[in-house]
Amino acid sequence: MLFFSFFKTLVDHEVTVELKNDISIKGVLKSVDQFLNIKLDDIQVVEELKYPHLSSVKNVFIRGSVVRYVHLPSAAVDVALLEDATRRGTWNSEMG
Amino acid sequence: MENLSIQDLPPEGGPNDVAPQTGGPPQLPPQMFTTAAQLLDLTDKKLVLVLRDGRKLIGVLRSWDQFANLVLQDTIERIFVQEVYADVVRGIFLVRGENVLLLGEIDLDKDDYIPEPYRKVSPEEVHALTVKANNEKKQTDKVRATKLHKLGFEVEHSGEILF
């Protein structure tokens, strides 16, 4: 649930999603759900000419299971808070 | 049976008890962040669906569930080979969620815009090119696998494109 909450804080920021088939899609993060399915608006495909089927597409729903990386805007990420939250998560499950 | 009316208060400690909202930053309503909410916006729209095996289906999304199992109506498959493409009429699709890569909403202002140098040809032409390209790929894969095998490597799922 931590990363679900984390992604919710990034809504309306521009991110680049790299898929497992090597397509990279840049767009404004509009929504995320519990499976980390991602919705992007105003998309732009890196290497657009290689993927002509996406040139008339404005927004996409990407299934969480096919995402390899999400490139985040560093200004929007509170690294200290995230580190703290991940450690607390481990701590709780160890004590659980 | 108890005679309950809508004005009755729920029993204390029952399942309807909700913890009071504590302080903190204002949150967006949680119902926005569900698979259902994401797919509801796309329902009854013309979409391009890209599958894990690389197929591109264009159709109208009619139904779906929380796993992104999808039903597409009036579907065509658009096949790209080298610098040409063709549309093949397919009909209705029920796609199991695990095979879905992405769903893109088509901007109706830019409908069916395919950038240069891609041009549309007949399905037969594309089919012939696909067969040719596949055979060439099989050949090169075979050569590669043999060479790797001699060096003691084993090639996984040879020739299959999984993504």
PDB file of C-alpha atoms in Angstrom:
ATOM      1  CA  MET A   1       0.000   0.000   0.000  1.00  0.00           C
ATOM      2  CA  LEU A   2       2.967   2.316   0.561  1.00  0.00           C
ATOM      3  CA  PHE A   3       3.786   2.721  -3.110  1.00  0.00           C
ATOM      4  CA  PHE A   4       0.114   3.115  -3.970  1.00  0.00           C
ATOM      5  CA  SER A   5      -0.036   6.058  -1.542  1.00  0.00           C
ATOM      6  CA  PHE A   6       3.268   7.338  -2.834  1.00  0.00           C
ATOM      7  CA  PHE A   7       2.052   7.367  -6.437  1.00  0.00           C
ATOM      8  CA  LYS A   8      -1.108   9.135  -5.334  1.00  0.00           C
ATOM      9  CA  THR A   9       1.065  12.049  -4.169  1.00  0.00           C
ATOM     10  CA  LEU A  10       2.518  12.275  -7.694  1.00  0.00           C
ATOM     11  CA  VAL A  11      -0.816  12.851  -9.442  1.00  0.00           C
ATOM     12  CA  ASP A  12      -0.627  15.762 -11.928  1.00  0.00           C
ATOM     13  CA  HIS A  13       3.132  15.477 -12.213  1.00  0.00           C
ATOM     14  CA  GLU A  14       4.874  14.549 -15.440  1.00  0.00           C
ATOM     15  CA  VAL A  15       6.373  11.052 -15.357  1.00  0.00           C
ATOM     16  CA  THR A  16       7.916   8.700 -17.897  1.00  0.00           C
ATOM     17  CA  VAL A  17       6.776   5.080 -17.779  1.00  0.00           C
ATOM     18  CA  GLU A  18       9.067   2.488 -19.287  1.00  0.00           C
ATOM     19  CA  LEU A  19       7.315  -0.753 -20.194  1.00  0.00           C
ATOM     20  CA  LYS A  20       8.744  -4.254 -20.306  1.00  0.00           C
ATOM     21  CA  ASN A  21       8.621  -4.140 -24.125  1.00  0.00           C
ATOM     22  CA  ASP A  22      10.969  -1.108 -24.035  1.00  0.00           C
ATOM     23  CA  ILE A  23       8.383   1.529 -24.991  1.00  0.00           C
ATOM     24  CA  SER A  24       8.807   4.703 -22.938  1.00  0.00           C
ATOM     25  CA  ILE A  25       5.769   6.927 -22.561  1.00  0.00           C
ATOM     26  CA  LYS A  26       5.945  10.399 -21.066  1.00  0.00           C
ATOM     27  CA  GLY A  27       2.762  11.978 -19.754  1.00  0.00           C
ATOM     28  CA  VAL A  28       0.941  13.592 -16.874  1.00  0.00           C
ATOM     29  CA  LEU A  29       0.046  11.057 -14.174  1.00  0.00           C
ATOM     30  CA  LYS A  30      -3.717  11.158 -13.803  1.00  0.00           C
ATOM     31  CA  SER A  31      -4.545   8.115 -11.725  1.00  0.00           C
ATOM     32  CA  VAL A  32      -3.145   5.009 -10.114  1.00  0.00           C
ATOM     33  CA  ASP A  33      -4.834   2.061  -8.427  1.00  0.00           C
ATOM     34  CA  GLN A  34      -3.995  -0.762  -6.038  1.00  0.00           C
ATOM     35  CA  PHE A  35      -2.298  -2.832  -8.789  1.00  0.00           C
ATOM     36  CA  LEU A  36      -0.269   0.240  -9.769  1.00  0.00           C
ATOM     37  CA  ASN A  37      -2.126   0.418 -13.064  1.00  0.00           C
ATOM     38  CA  ILE A  38      -1.345   3.897 -14.334  1.00  0.00           C
ATOM     39  CA  LYS A  39      -3.306   6.437 -16.332  1.00  0.00           C
ATOM     40  CA  LEU A  40      -1.345   9.063 -18.247  1.00  0.00           C
ATOM     41  CA  ASP A  41      -2.679  12.149 -20.008  1.00  0.00           C
ATOM     42  CA  ASP A  42      -1.174  14.177 -22.891  1.00  0.00           C
ATOM     43  CA  ILE A  43       1.202  11.390 -23.741  1.00  0.00           C
ATOM     44  CA  GLN A  44       4.293  11.558 -25.860  1.00  0.00           C
ATOM     45  CA  VAL A  45       6.083   8.398 -26.897  1.00  0.00           C
ATOM     46  CA  VAL A  46       9.862   8.441 -26.824  1.00  0.00           C
ATOM     47  CA  GLU A  47      10.983   7.222 -30.279  1.00  0.00           C
ATOM     48  CA  GLU A  48       7.538   7.909 -31.697  1.00  0.00           C
ATOM     49  CA  LEU A  49       8.420   6.721 -35.200  1.00  0.00           C
ATOM     50  CA  LYS A  50       9.086   3.239 -33.894  1.00  0.00           C
ATOM     51  CA  TYR A  51       5.577   2.989 -32.448  1.00  0.00           C
ATOM     52  CA  PRO A  52       3.247   4.534 -35.058  1.00  0.00           C
ATOM     53  CA  HIS A  53       0.122   2.989 -33.519  1.00  0.00           C
ATOM     54  CA  LEU A  54       0.349   5.411 -30.597  1.00  0.00           C
ATOM     55  CA  SER A  55       0.601   8.665 -32.548  1.00  0.00           C
ATOM     56  CA  SER A  56      -3.147   9.360 -32.497  1.00  0.00           C
ATOM     57  CA  VAL A  57      -3.500   8.473 -28.810  1.00  0.00           C
ATOM     58  CA  LYS A  58      -3.925  11.215 -26.215  1.00  0.00           C
ATOM     59  CA  ASN A  59      -4.206   9.274 -22.959  1.00  0.00           C
ATOM     60  CA  VAL A  60      -3.368   5.741 -21.932  1.00  0.00           C
ATOM     61  CA  PHE A  61      -4.200   3.174 -19.288  1.00  0.00           C
ATOM     62  CA  ILE A  62      -1.125   1.047 -18.607  1.00  0.00           C
ATOM     63  CA  ARG A  63      -1.506  -2.260 -16.794  1.00  0.00           C
ATOM     64  CA  GLY A  64       0.708  -2.285 -13.715  1.00  0.00           C
ATOM     65  CA  SER A  65       2.086  -5.746 -14.454  1.00  0.00           C
ATOM     66  CA  VAL A  66       3.856  -4.583 -17.642  1.00  0.00           C
ATOM     67  CA  VAL A  67       5.646  -1.580 -16.136  1.00  0.00           C
ATOM     68  CA  ARG A  68       9.419  -1.858 -15.771  1.00  0.00           C
ATOM     69  CA  TYR A  69      10.309   1.611 -14.486  1.00  0.00           C
ATOM     70  CA  VAL A  70       8.590   4.870 -13.658  1.00  0.00           C
ATOM     71  CA  HIS A  71      10.885   7.859 -14.030  1.00  0.00           C
ATOM     72  CA  LEU A  72       9.837  10.475 -11.479  1.00  0.00           C
ATOM     73  CA  PRO A  73      10.434  14.209 -11.253  1.00  0.00           C
ATOM     74  CA  SER A  74      12.975  14.457  -8.431  1.00  0.00           C
ATOM     75  CA  ALA A  75      11.490  17.739  -7.235  1.00  0.00           C
ATOM     76  CA  ALA A  76       8.203  16.001  -6.418  1.00  0.00           C
ATOM     77  CA  VAL A  77       9.743  13.227  -4.306  1.00  0.00           C
ATOM     78  CA  ASP A  78      10.472  13.676  -0.616  1.00  0.00           C
ATOM     79  CA  VAL A  79      13.250  11.100  -0.389  1.00  0.00           C
ATOM     80  CA  ALA A  80      13.703  11.434   3.369  1.00  0.00           C
ATOM     81  CA  LEU A  81       9.985  10.854   3.975  1.00  0.00           C
ATOM     82  CA  LEU A  82       9.961   7.879   1.618  1.00  0.00           C
ATOM     83  CA  GLU A  83      13.016   6.314   3.270  1.00  0.00           C
ATOM     84  CA  ASP A  84      11.407   6.789   6.640  1.00  0.00           C
ATOM     85  CA  ALA A  85       8.145   5.219   5.486  1.00  0.00           C
ATOM     86  CA  THR A  86       9.810   2.182   3.880  1.00  0.00           C
ATOM     87  CA  ARG A  87      11.868   1.522   7.008  1.00  0.00           C
ATOM     88  CA  ARG A  88       8.851   1.837   9.209  1.00  0.00           C
ATOM     89  CA  GLY A  89       7.099  -0.661   6.909  1.00  0.00           C
ATOM     90  CA  THR A  90       9.884  -3.228   7.353  1.00  0.00           C
ATOM     91  CA  TRP A  91       9.991  -2.612  11.074  1.00  0.00           C
ATOM     92  CA  ASN A  92       6.247  -3.208  11.444  1.00  0.00           C
ATOM     93  CA  SER A  93       6.262  -6.433   9.439  1.00  0.00           C
ATOM     94  CA  GLU A  94       9.250  -7.754  11.390  1.00  0.00           C
ATOM     95  CA  MET A  95       7.509  -7.049  14.680  1.00  0.00           C
ATOM     96  CA  GLY A  96       4.151  -8.099  13.265  1.00  0.00           C
TER      97      GLY A  96
ATOM     98  CA  MET B   1     -37.277  -9.557  12.430  1.00  0.00           C
ATOM     99  CA  GLU B   2     -36.524  -6.079  13.711  1.00  0.00           C
ATOM    100  CA  ASN B   3     -38.398  -3.254  12.090  1.00  0.00           C
ATOM    101  CA  LEU B   4     -35.630  -0.891  11.085  1.00  0.00           C
ATOM    102  CA  SER B   5     -36.145   2.386   9.316  1.00  0.00           C
ATOM    103  CA  ILE B   6     -33.641   4.523   7.493  1.00  0.00           C
ATOM    104  CA  GLN B   7     -33.627   7.041  10.347  1.00  0.00           C
ATOM    105  CA  ASP B   8     -32.404   4.451  12.857  1.00  0.00           C
ATOM    106  CA  LEU B   9     -28.867   4.855  14.070  1.00  0.00           C
ATOM    107  CA  PRO B  10     -26.538   1.941  13.330  1.00  0.00           C
ATOM    108  CA  PRO B  11     -25.714  -0.226  16.359  1.00  0.00           C
ATOM    109  CA  GLU B  12     -22.635   0.910  18.198  1.00  0.00           C
ATOM    110  CA  GLY B  13     -19.418  -0.852  17.287  1.00  0.00           C
ATOM    111  CA  GLY B  14     -21.054  -2.322  14.193  1.00  0.00           C
ATOM    112  CA  PRO B  15     -19.483  -2.550  10.776  1.00  0.00           C
ATOM    113  CA  ASN B  16     -20.800   0.897   9.860  1.00  0.00           C
ATOM    114  CA  ASP B  17     -18.529   2.547  12.387  1.00  0.00           C
ATOM    115  CA  VAL B  18     -15.946   4.611  10.573  1.00  0.00           C
ATOM    116  CA  ALA B  19     -12.876   6.000  12.253  1.00  0.00           C
ATOM    117  CA  PRO B  20     -13.092   9.791  12.404  1.00  0.00           C
ATOM    118  CA  GLN B  21     -10.966  11.648   9.893  1.00  0.00           C
ATOM    119  CA  THR B  22      -7.812  12.887  11.521  1.00  0.00           C
ATOM    120  CA  GLY B  23      -5.735  15.879  10.453  1.00  0.00           C
ATOM    121  CA  GLY B  24      -3.315  15.879   7.577  1.00  0.00           C
ATOM    122  CA  PRO B  25      -3.302  17.102   4.018  1.00  0.00           C
ATOM    123  CA  PRO B  26      -6.622  17.118   2.150  1.00  0.00           C
ATOM    124  CA  GLN B  27      -6.999  13.863   0.252  1.00  0.00           C
ATOM    125  CA  LEU B  28      -8.597  13.193  -3.105  1.00  0.00           C
ATOM    126  CA  PRO B  29     -11.636  10.931  -2.813  1.00  0.00           C
ATOM    127  CA  PRO B  30     -10.406   7.313  -2.658  1.00  0.00           C
ATOM    128  CA  GLN B  31     -12.936   6.092  -5.217  1.00  0.00           C
ATOM    129  CA  MET B  32     -10.910   7.923  -7.879  1.00  0.00           C
ATOM    130  CA  PHE B  33      -8.042   5.514  -7.359  1.00  0.00           C
ATOM    131  CA  THR B  34      -9.600   2.225  -8.377  1.00  0.00           C
ATOM    132  CA  THR B  35      -9.253   0.154 -11.525  1.00  0.00           C
ATOM    133  CA  ALA B  36     -12.981   0.638 -12.042  1.00  0.00           C
ATOM    134  CA  ALA B  37     -12.725   4.432 -12.017  1.00  0.00           C
ATOM    135  CA  GLN B  38      -9.854   4.358 -14.479  1.00  0.00           C
ATOM    136  CA  LEU B  39     -11.617   2.047 -16.922  1.00  0.00           C
ATOM    137  CA  LEU B  40     -15.035   3.658 -16.518  1.00  0.00           C
ATOM    138  CA  ASP B  41     -13.720   6.780 -18.273  1.00  0.00           C
ATOM    139  CA  LEU B  42     -12.694   4.656 -21.251  1.00  0.00           C
ATOM    140  CA  THR B  43     -15.933   2.689 -21.586  1.00  0.00           C
ATOM    141  CA  ASP B  44     -17.790   3.051 -24.917  1.00  0.00           C
ATOM    142  CA  LYS B  45     -14.837   4.889 -26.443  1.00  0.00           C
ATOM    143  CA  LYS B  46     -12.725   3.987 -29.441  1.00  0.00           C
ATOM    144  CA  LEU B  47      -9.457   2.627 -28.113  1.00  0.00           C
ATOM    145  CA  VAL B  48      -6.281   1.052 -29.270  1.00  0.00           C
ATOM    146  CA  LEU B  49      -5.406  -2.020 -27.217  1.00  0.00           C
ATOM    147  CA  VAL B  50      -1.836  -3.255 -27.320  1.00  0.00           C
ATOM    148  CA  LEU B  51      -1.366  -6.867 -26.250  1.00  0.00           C
ATOM    149  CA  ARG B  52       1.712  -8.444 -24.731  1.00  0.00           C
ATOM    150  CA  ASP B  53       2.424 -10.339 -27.969  1.00  0.00           C
ATOM    151  CA  GLY B  54       2.602  -7.021 -29.842  1.00  0.00           C
ATOM    152  CA  ARG B  55      -0.817  -7.115 -31.482  1.00  0.00           C
ATOM    153  CA  LYS B  56      -2.658  -3.826 -31.903  1.00  0.00           C
ATOM    154  CA  LEU B  57      -6.445  -4.004 -31.720  1.00  0.00           C
ATOM    155  CA  ILE B  58      -8.672  -1.009 -32.376  1.00  0.00           C
ATOM    156  CA  GLY B  59     -12.246  -1.166 -31.159  1.00  0.00           C
ATOM    157  CA  VAL B  60     -14.883   0.125 -28.773  1.00  0.00           C
ATOM    158  CA  LEU B  61     -14.502  -0.877 -25.103  1.00  0.00           C
ATOM    159  CA  ARG B  62     -17.813  -2.315 -23.952  1.00  0.00           C
ATOM    160  CA  SER B  63     -17.049  -4.154 -20.716  1.00  0.00           C
ATOM    161  CA  TRP B  64     -14.274  -4.840 -18.228  1.00  0.00           C
ATOM    162  CA  ASP B  65     -13.543  -5.933 -14.677  1.00  0.00           C
ATOM    163  CA  GLN B  66     -11.015  -5.282 -11.924  1.00  0.00           C
ATOM    164  CA  PHE B  67      -8.318  -7.448 -13.588  1.00  0.00           C
ATOM    165  CA  ALA B  68      -8.593  -5.442 -16.818  1.00  0.00           C
ATOM    166  CA  ASN B  69     -10.266  -8.372 -18.574  1.00  0.00           C
ATOM    167  CA  LEU B  70     -11.812  -6.502 -21.490  1.00  0.00           C
ATOM    168  CA  VAL B  71     -14.526  -6.796 -24.122  1.00  0.00           C
ATOM    169  CA  LEU B  72     -13.942  -4.891 -27.363  1.00  0.00           C
ATOM    170  CA  GLN B  73     -16.590  -4.481 -30.051  1.00  0.00           C
ATOM    171  CA  ASP B  74     -16.209  -3.780 -33.798  1.00  0.00           C
ATOM    172  CA  THR B  75     -12.534  -4.567 -33.512  1.00  0.00           C
ATOM    173  CA  ILE B  76      -9.967  -4.336 -36.269  1.00  0.00           C
ATOM    174  CA  GLU B  77      -6.407  -5.540 -35.981  1.00  0.00           C
ATOM    175  CA  ARG B  78      -3.770  -3.196 -37.368  1.00  0.00           C
ATOM    176  CA  ILE B  79      -0.674  -5.070 -38.480  1.00  0.00           C
ATOM    177  CA  PHE B  80       2.581  -3.189 -38.986  1.00  0.00           C
ATOM    178  CA  VAL B  81       5.471  -4.675 -40.961  1.00  0.00           C
ATOM    179  CA  GLN B  82       8.539  -2.623 -41.849  1.00  0.00           C
ATOM    180  CA  GLU B  83       7.047   0.588 -43.292  1.00  0.00           C
ATOM    181  CA  VAL B  84       3.583  -0.583 -44.243  1.00  0.00           C
ATOM    182  CA  TYR B  85       0.450  -1.533 -42.342  1.00  0.00           C
ATOM    183  CA  ALA B  86      -2.959  -3.062 -42.966  1.00  0.00           C
ATOM    184  CA  ASP B  87      -6.270  -3.301 -41.142  1.00  0.00           C
ATOM    185  CA  VAL B  88      -7.999  -6.653 -40.745  1.00  0.00           C
ATOM    186  CA  VAL B  89     -11.615  -6.800 -39.552  1.00  0.00           C
ATOM    187  CA  ARG B  90     -11.881  -9.088 -36.508  1.00  0.00           C
ATOM    188  CA  GLY B  91     -15.151  -8.478 -34.627  1.00  0.00           C
ATOM    189  CA  ILE B  92     -15.645  -8.976 -30.896  1.00  0.00           C
ATOM    190  CA  PHE B  93     -12.759  -9.714 -28.545  1.00  0.00           C
ATOM    191  CA  LEU B  94     -12.756 -10.855 -24.946  1.00  0.00           C
ATOM    192  CA  VAL B  95      -9.209 -10.333 -23.717  1.00  0.00           C
ATOM    193  CA  ARG B  96      -7.850 -11.839 -20.522  1.00  0.00           C
ATOM    194  CA  GLY B  97      -6.327  -9.072 -18.402  1.00  0.00           C
ATOM    195  CA  GLU B  98      -2.855 -10.547 -18.100  1.00  0.00           C
ATOM    196  CA  ASN B  99      -2.329 -10.086 -21.846  1.00  0.00           C
ATOM    197  CA  VAL B 100      -3.080  -6.375 -21.787  1.00  0.00           C
ATOM    198  CA  LEU B 101      -0.132  -4.039 -22.202  1.00  0.00           C
ATOM    199  CA  LEU B 102      -1.907  -0.733 -22.570  1.00  0.00           C
ATOM    200  CA  LEU B 103      -5.148   0.848 -23.622  1.00  0.00           C
ATOM    201  CA  GLY B 104      -4.981   4.154 -25.439  1.00  0.00           C
ATOM    202  CA  GLU B 105      -7.867   6.501 -26.037  1.00  0.00           C
ATOM    203  CA  ILE B 106      -7.803   7.673 -29.653  1.00  0.00           C
ATOM    204  CA  ASP B 107      -7.914  11.429 -30.109  1.00  0.00           C
ATOM    205  CA  LEU B 108     -10.798  11.770 -32.545  1.00  0.00           C
ATOM    206  CA  ASP B 109      -9.238  14.927 -34.028  1.00  0.00           C
ATOM    207  CA  LYS B 110      -6.190  12.924 -35.004  1.00  0.00           C
ATOM    208  CA  ASP B 111      -8.189   9.776 -35.776  1.00  0.00           C
ATOM    209  CA  ASP B 112      -6.186   7.149 -37.628  1.00  0.00           C
ATOM    210  CA  TYR B 113      -3.245   9.454 -38.113  1.00  0.00           C
ATOM    211  CA  ILE B 114      -0.204   7.339 -38.934  1.00  0.00           C
ATOM    212  CA  PRO B 115       3.053   9.259 -39.378  1.00  0.00           C
ATOM    213  CA  GLU B 116       5.321   9.049 -42.426  1.00  0.00           C
ATOM    214  CA  PRO B 117       6.826   6.861 -43.803  1.00  0.00           C
ATOM    215  CA  TYR B 118       4.148   4.308 -42.924  1.00  0.00           C
ATOM    216  CA  ARG B 119       1.584   3.675 -45.661  1.00  0.00           C
ATOM    217  CA  LYS B 120      -1.495   1.527 -45.858  1.00  0.00           C
ATOM    218  CA  VAL B 121      -1.505  -1.569 -48.072  1.00  0.00           C
ATOM    219  CA  SER B 122      -3.739  -4.608 -48.504  1.00  0.00           C
ATOM    220  CA  PRO B 123      -3.862  -7.280 -45.779  1.00  0.00           C
ATOM    221  CA  GLU B 124      -2.528  -9.848 -48.268  1.00  0.00           C
ATOM    222  CA  GLU B 125       0.571  -7.762 -48.898  1.00  0.00           C
ATOM    223  CA  VAL B 126       1.192  -7.346 -45.186  1.00  0.00           C
ATOM    224  CA  HIS B 127       0.614 -11.036 -44.589  1.00  0.00           C
ATOM    225  CA  ALA B 128       3.202 -11.958 -47.232  1.00  0.00           C
ATOM    226  CA  LEU B 129       5.708  -9.534 -45.693  1.00  0.00           C
ATOM    227  CA  THR B 130       5.022 -10.901 -42.185  1.00  0.00           C
ATOM    228  CA  VAL B 131       5.660 -14.466 -43.279  1.00  0.00           C
ATOM    229  CA  LYS B 132       8.877 -13.384 -44.983  1.00  0.00           C
ATOM    230  CA  ALA B 133      10.077 -11.377 -41.978  1.00  0.00           C
ATOM    231  CA  ASN B 134       9.255 -14.257 -39.609  1.00  0.00           C
ATOM    232  CA  ASN B 135      11.189 -16.738 -41.700  1.00  0.00           C
ATOM    233  CA  GLU B 136      14.201 -14.433 -41.811  1.00  0.00           C
ATOM    234  CA  LYS B 137      14.011 -13.983 -38.055  1.00  0.00           C
ATOM    235  CA  LYS B 138      13.772 -17.732 -37.523  1.00  0.00           C
ATOM    236  CA  GLN B 139      16.879 -18.194 -39.663  1.00  0.00           C
ATOM    237  CA  THR B 140      18.946 -15.592 -37.784  1.00  0.00           C
ATOM    238  CA  ASP B 141      17.704 -16.912 -34.432  1.00  0.00           C
ATOM    239  CA  LYS B 142      18.705 -20.417 -35.418  1.00  0.00           C
ATOM    240  CA  VAL B 143      22.210 -19.338 -36.396  1.00  0.00           C
ATOM    241  CA  ARG B 144      22.515 -17.393 -33.154  1.00  0.00           C
ATOM    242  CA  ALA B 145      21.220 -20.280 -31.051  1.00  0.00           C
ATOM    243  CA  THR B 146      23.647 -22.720 -32.668  1.00  0.00           C
ATOM    244  CA  LYS B 147      26.584 -20.400 -32.011  1.00  0.00           C
ATOM    245  CA  LEU B 148      25.502 -19.824 -28.422  1.00  0.00           C
ATOM    246  CA  HIS B 149      24.945 -23.548 -27.919  1.00  0.00           C
ATOM    247  CA  LYS B 150      28.529 -24.261 -28.987  1.00  0.00           C
ATOM    248  CA  LEU B 151      29.686 -21.803 -26.330  1.00  0.00           C
ATOM    249  CA  GLY B 152      27.620 -23.578 -23.711  1.00  0.00           C
ATOM    250  CA  PHE B 153      24.619 -21.231 -23.550  1.00  0.00           C
ATOM    251  CA  GLU B 154      21.005 -22.280 -23.817  1.00  0.00           C
ATOM    252  CA  VAL B 155      18.584 -19.911 -25.535  1.00  0.00           C
ATOM    253  CA  GLU B 156      15.276 -19.334 -23.771  1.00  0.00           C
ATOM    254  CA  HIS B 157      11.931 -19.448 -25.637  1.00  0.00           C
ATOM    255  CA  SER B 158      13.702 -19.341 -28.991  1.00  0.00           C
ATOM    256  CA  GLY B 159      12.013 -17.288 -31.677  1.00  0.00           C
ATOM    257  CA  GLU B 160       9.033 -16.324 -29.562  1.00  0.00           C
ATOM    258  CA  ILE B 161       8.340 -12.666 -28.963  1.00  0.00           C
ATOM    259  CA  LEU B 162       6.775 -12.346 -25.540  1.00  0.00           C
ATOM    260  CA  PHE B 163       6.707  -8.551 -25.399  1.00  0.00           C
TER     261      PHE B 163
END
